[in-house]
PDB file of C-alpha atoms in Angstrom:
ATOM      1  CA  MET A 197     248.756 236.952 191.596  1.00 78.00           C
ATOM      2  CA  SER A 198     250.216 238.850 194.268  1.00 92.00           C
ATOM      3  CA  GLN A 199     250.364 237.915 198.012  1.00 94.00           C
ATOM      4  CA  ALA A 200     247.787 240.632 198.604  1.00 93.00           C
ATOM      5  CA  ASP A 201     245.316 239.250 196.007  1.00 95.00           C
ATOM      6  CA  THR A 202     245.581 235.800 197.373  1.00 96.00           C
ATOM      7  CA  LEU A 203     244.987 237.063 200.971  1.00 95.00           C
ATOM      8  CA  HIS A 204     242.027 239.007 199.628  1.00 96.00           C
ATOM      9  CA  VAL A 205     240.320 235.918 198.087  1.00 97.00           C
ATOM     10  CA  ALA A 206     240.930 233.950 201.320  1.00 97.00           C
ATOM     11  CA  ARG A 207     239.441 236.603 203.379  1.00 97.00           C
ATOM     12  CA  GLU A 208     236.500 236.932 201.017  1.00 98.00           C
ATOM     13  CA  PHE A 209     235.887 233.226 201.273  1.00 98.00           C
ATOM     14  CA  LEU A 210     235.745 233.477 205.105  1.00 97.00           C
ATOM     15  CA  ARG A 211     233.516 236.505 204.886  1.00 97.00           C
ATOM     16  CA  ARG A 212     230.978 234.911 202.600  1.00 97.00           C
ATOM     17  CA  MET A 213     230.973 231.637 204.600  1.00 96.00           C
ATOM     18  CA  GLY A 214     230.627 233.520 207.919  1.00 93.00           C
ATOM     19  CA  ASN A 215     227.826 235.819 206.759  1.00 94.00           C
ATOM     20  CA  GLY A 216     225.769 232.926 205.469  1.00 93.00           C
ATOM     21  CA  ALA A 217     226.005 233.995 201.878  1.00 96.00           C
ATOM     22  CA  GLU A 218     224.094 231.887 199.401  1.00 97.00           C
ATOM     23  CA  PRO A 219     225.930 228.843 198.095  1.00 97.00           C
ATOM     24  CA  ALA A 220     225.915 230.266 194.509  1.00 97.00           C
ATOM     25  CA  GLU A 221     227.530 233.509 195.818  1.00 97.00           C
ATOM     26  CA  ILE A 222     230.275 231.584 197.712  1.00 97.00           C
ATOM     27  CA  ALA A 223     230.789 229.397 194.523  1.00 97.00           C
ATOM     28  CA  LYS A 224     231.673 232.583 192.476  1.00 98.00           C
ATOM     29  CA  LEU A 225     235.061 232.392 194.214  1.00 98.00           C
ATOM     30  CA  PHE A 226     235.836 228.975 192.876  1.00 98.00           C
ATOM     31  CA  SER A 227     236.928 227.502 189.556  1.00 97.00           C
ATOM     32  CA  GLU A 228     234.569 225.408 187.560  1.00 97.00           C
ATOM     33  CA  ASN A 229     237.490 222.781 187.558  1.00 97.00           C
ATOM     34  CA  LEU A 230     237.821 222.983 191.335  1.00 98.00           C
ATOM     35  CA  GLU A 231     239.785 220.183 193.042  1.00 98.00           C
ATOM     36  CA  TRP A 232     238.264 219.335 196.506  1.00 97.00           C
ATOM     37  CA  GLU A 233     239.701 217.433 199.316  1.00 96.00           C
ATOM     38  CA  ILE A 234     238.890 216.798 202.865  1.00 93.00           C
ATOM     39  CA  ALA A 235     240.572 213.834 204.079  1.00 89.00           C
ATOM     40  CA  GLY A 236     238.610 211.457 206.277  1.00 84.00           C
ATOM     41  CA  ASP A 237     236.078 208.599 206.574  1.00 82.00           C
ATOM     42  CA  THR A 238     234.273 208.931 203.257  1.00 83.00           C
ATOM     43  CA  GLY A 239     230.565 207.987 203.307  1.00 82.00           C
ATOM     44  CA  VAL A 240     230.168 209.422 206.915  1.00 85.00           C
ATOM     45  CA  LEU A 241     229.493 213.044 205.817  1.00 85.00           C
ATOM     46  CA  PRO A 242     228.787 213.919 202.216  1.00 87.00           C
ATOM     47  CA  TRP A 243     231.661 216.490 201.904  1.00 88.00           C
ATOM     48  CA  ILE A 244     234.463 214.467 202.907  1.00 90.00           C
ATOM     49  CA  GLY A 245     236.718 212.885 200.391  1.00 92.00           C
ATOM     50  CA  LYS A 246     238.087 213.863 197.034  1.00 95.00           C
ATOM     51  CA  LYS A 247     235.765 215.556 194.653  1.00 95.00           C
ATOM     52  CA  SER A 248     235.940 217.895 191.575  1.00 96.00           C
ATOM     53  CA  GLY A 249     233.918 220.672 189.982  1.00 97.00           C
ATOM     54  CA  ILE A 250     232.078 223.660 191.264  1.00 96.00           C
ATOM     55  CA  ALA A 251     229.342 221.314 192.811  1.00 96.00           C
ATOM     56  CA  ALA A 252     231.712 220.309 195.632  1.00 96.00           C
ATOM     57  CA  ILE A 253     231.657 223.753 197.180  1.00 97.00           C
ATOM     58  CA  ILE A 254     227.900 224.118 196.554  1.00 96.00           C
ATOM     59  CA  ASP A 255     227.203 220.674 198.192  1.00 95.00           C
ATOM     60  CA  PHE A 256     229.630 221.512 201.103  1.00 95.00           C
ATOM     61  CA  VAL A 257     227.702 224.672 201.951  1.00 96.00           C
ATOM     62  CA  ASN A 258     224.301 223.151 201.557  1.00 96.00           C
ATOM     63  CA  TYR A 259     225.110 219.890 203.469  1.00 94.00           C
ATOM     64  CA  SER A 260     227.060 221.505 206.222  1.00 93.00           C
ATOM     65  CA  ARG A 261     224.434 224.007 207.015  1.00 94.00           C
ATOM     66  CA  ALA A 262     221.786 221.211 206.986  1.00 94.00           C
ATOM     67  CA  LEU A 263     223.633 218.717 208.974  1.00 91.00           C
ATOM     68  CA  ILE A 264     225.750 220.677 211.552  1.00 92.00           C
ATOM     69  CA  GLU A 265     225.145 223.592 213.894  1.00 94.00           C
ATOM     70  CA  ARG A 266     228.096 225.830 214.173  1.00 93.00           C
ATOM     71  CA  ILE A 267     229.189 226.533 217.794  1.00 95.00           C
ATOM     72  CA  ALA A 268     232.514 228.213 217.143  1.00 95.00           C
ATOM     73  CA  PHE A 269     234.697 229.028 214.094  1.00 95.00           C
ATOM     74  CA  ASP A 270     237.863 230.862 215.105  1.00 97.00           C
ATOM     75  CA  VAL A 271     240.594 231.839 212.568  1.00 97.00           C
ATOM     76  CA  HIS A 272     243.887 232.062 214.271  1.00 98.00           C
ATOM     77  CA  ASP A 273     246.098 233.070 211.287  1.00 98.00           C
ATOM     78  CA  ILE A 274     245.970 233.380 207.500  1.00 98.00           C
ATOM     79  CA  LEU A 275     249.192 232.861 205.641  1.00 97.00           C
ATOM     80  CA  ALA A 276     249.495 233.824 201.992  1.00 96.00           C
ATOM     81  CA  GLY A 277     251.897 233.470 199.213  1.00 96.00           C
ATOM     82  CA  GLU A 278     251.540 234.270 195.581  1.00 94.00           C
ATOM     83  CA  ASP A 279     249.239 231.361 194.719  1.00 96.00           C
ATOM     84  CA  ARG A 280     248.329 229.709 198.054  1.00 98.00           C
ATOM     85  CA  ALA A 281     246.615 230.683 201.352  1.00 98.00           C
ATOM     86  CA  VAL A 282     246.389 228.753 204.529  1.00 98.00           C
ATOM     87  CA  ILE A 283     243.874 229.487 207.001  1.00 98.00           C
ATOM     88  CA  LEU A 284     244.577 228.193 210.519  1.00 98.00           C
ATOM     89  CA  GLY A 285     241.995 227.857 213.259  1.00 97.00           C
ATOM     90  CA  SER A 286     239.898 225.838 215.442  1.00 97.00           C
ATOM     91  CA  LEU A 287     236.097 225.066 215.293  1.00 95.00           C
ATOM     92  CA  ALA A 288     233.370 223.375 217.294  1.00 95.00           C
ATOM     93  CA  SER A 289     230.257 221.946 215.628  1.00 94.00           C
ATOM     94  CA  LYS A 290     227.304 219.909 216.793  1.00 94.00           C
ATOM     95  CA  LEU A 291     226.062 217.214 214.462  1.00 91.00           C
ATOM     96  CA  ARG A 292     222.231 217.529 214.264  1.00 92.00           C
ATOM     97  CA  ARG A 293     221.749 213.779 213.789  1.00 89.00           C
ATOM     98  CA  THR A 294     223.734 212.469 216.681  1.00 90.00           C
ATOM     99  CA  GLY A 295     223.882 215.556 218.983  1.00 93.00           C
ATOM    100  CA  LYS A 296     227.643 215.018 219.377  1.00 92.00           C
ATOM    101  CA  ILE A 297     230.243 217.885 219.346  1.00 93.00           C
ATOM    102  CA  ILE A 298     233.275 218.061 217.043  1.00 91.00           C
ATOM    103  CA  GLN A 299     236.021 220.068 218.333  1.00 93.00           C
ATOM    104  CA  THR A 300     239.138 220.332 216.217  1.00 93.00           C
ATOM    105  CA  ASP A 301     241.963 222.533 215.052  1.00 96.00           C
ATOM    106  CA  PHE A 302     242.058 223.028 211.231  1.00 97.00           C
ATOM    107  CA  ALA A 303     244.070 224.173 208.316  1.00 98.00           C
ATOM    108  CA  ILE A 304     242.283 225.057 204.980  1.00 98.00           C
ATOM    109  CA  VAL A 305     244.593 225.421 202.169  1.00 98.00           C
ATOM    110  CA  LEU A 306     243.379 227.406 199.187  1.00 98.00           C
ATOM    111  CA  THR A 307     245.331 227.283 195.850  1.00 98.00           C
ATOM    112  CA  ILE A 308     244.371 230.239 193.744  1.00 97.00           C
ATOM    113  CA  ALA A 309     244.912 230.843 190.004  1.00 96.00           C
ATOM    114  CA  ASN A 310     243.546 233.799 188.020  1.00 94.00           C
ATOM    115  CA  GLY A 311     241.658 235.097 190.901  1.00 94.00           C
ATOM    116  CA  GLU A 312     239.719 231.931 191.559  1.00 97.00           C
ATOM    117  CA  ILE A 313     240.070 229.068 194.082  1.00 98.00           C
ATOM    118  CA  VAL A 314     241.280 226.067 191.924  1.00 98.00           C
ATOM    119  CA  ARG A 315     241.954 223.775 194.978  1.00 98.00           C
ATOM    120  CA  PHE A 316     240.362 223.390 198.417  1.00 98.00           C
ATOM    121  CA  GLN A 317     241.913 221.147 200.994  1.00 98.00           C
ATOM    122  CA  MET A 318     240.798 220.963 204.565  1.00 96.00           C
ATOM    123  CA  LEU A 319     242.970 219.211 207.264  1.00 95.00           C
ATOM    124  CA  GLU A 320     241.242 218.443 210.595  1.00 92.00           C
ATOM    125  CA  ASP A 321     241.044 215.627 213.198  1.00 87.00           C
ATOM    126  CA  SER A 322     239.176 213.308 210.823  1.00 84.00           C
ATOM    127  CA  PHE A 323     238.944 210.567 213.424  1.00 81.00           C
ATOM    128  CA  ALA A 324     237.002 212.861 215.800  1.00 82.00           C
ATOM    129  CA  VAL A 325     234.728 213.860 212.873  1.00 83.00           C
ATOM    130  CA  SER A 326     234.027 210.316 211.982  1.00 80.00           C
ATOM    131  CA  GLN A 327     233.383 209.243 215.682  1.00 83.00           C
ATOM    132  CA  ALA A 328     230.932 212.135 216.141  1.00 82.00           C
ATOM    133  CA  ALA A 329     229.074 211.460 212.789  1.00 80.00           C
ATOM    134  CA  ARG A 330     228.448 207.751 213.736  1.00 80.00           C
ATOM    135  CA  ALA A 331     225.421 207.247 215.771  1.00 65.00           C
TER     136      ALA A 331
END
């Protein structure tokens, strides 16, 4: 893939997420063999940890929409190569169950092959996320 193609996939992912697209529509960008990783305190929020398969993105969209209220999601930069895009930004979310606010910078690393996202990795302040998720 070209750098422009990789950048297009990353931007399309952000567009669909930001526009509230249906989980199945977002999932069309991902490989059936997706590798998923958001490092952190597994068991606190259902999308944290290592997972595989297309269900990982569908579950992430469904659970995150149900469990958190997005306050801010700002993309500062998108860096792209031939097979990887890195989205750098900051976010603020309110956990519905605890009422606590998560504020963190993040990096989302998308690995792309044959026009599909084959690996999703999110790096954030996992300690802050864990603290906010605990009642």
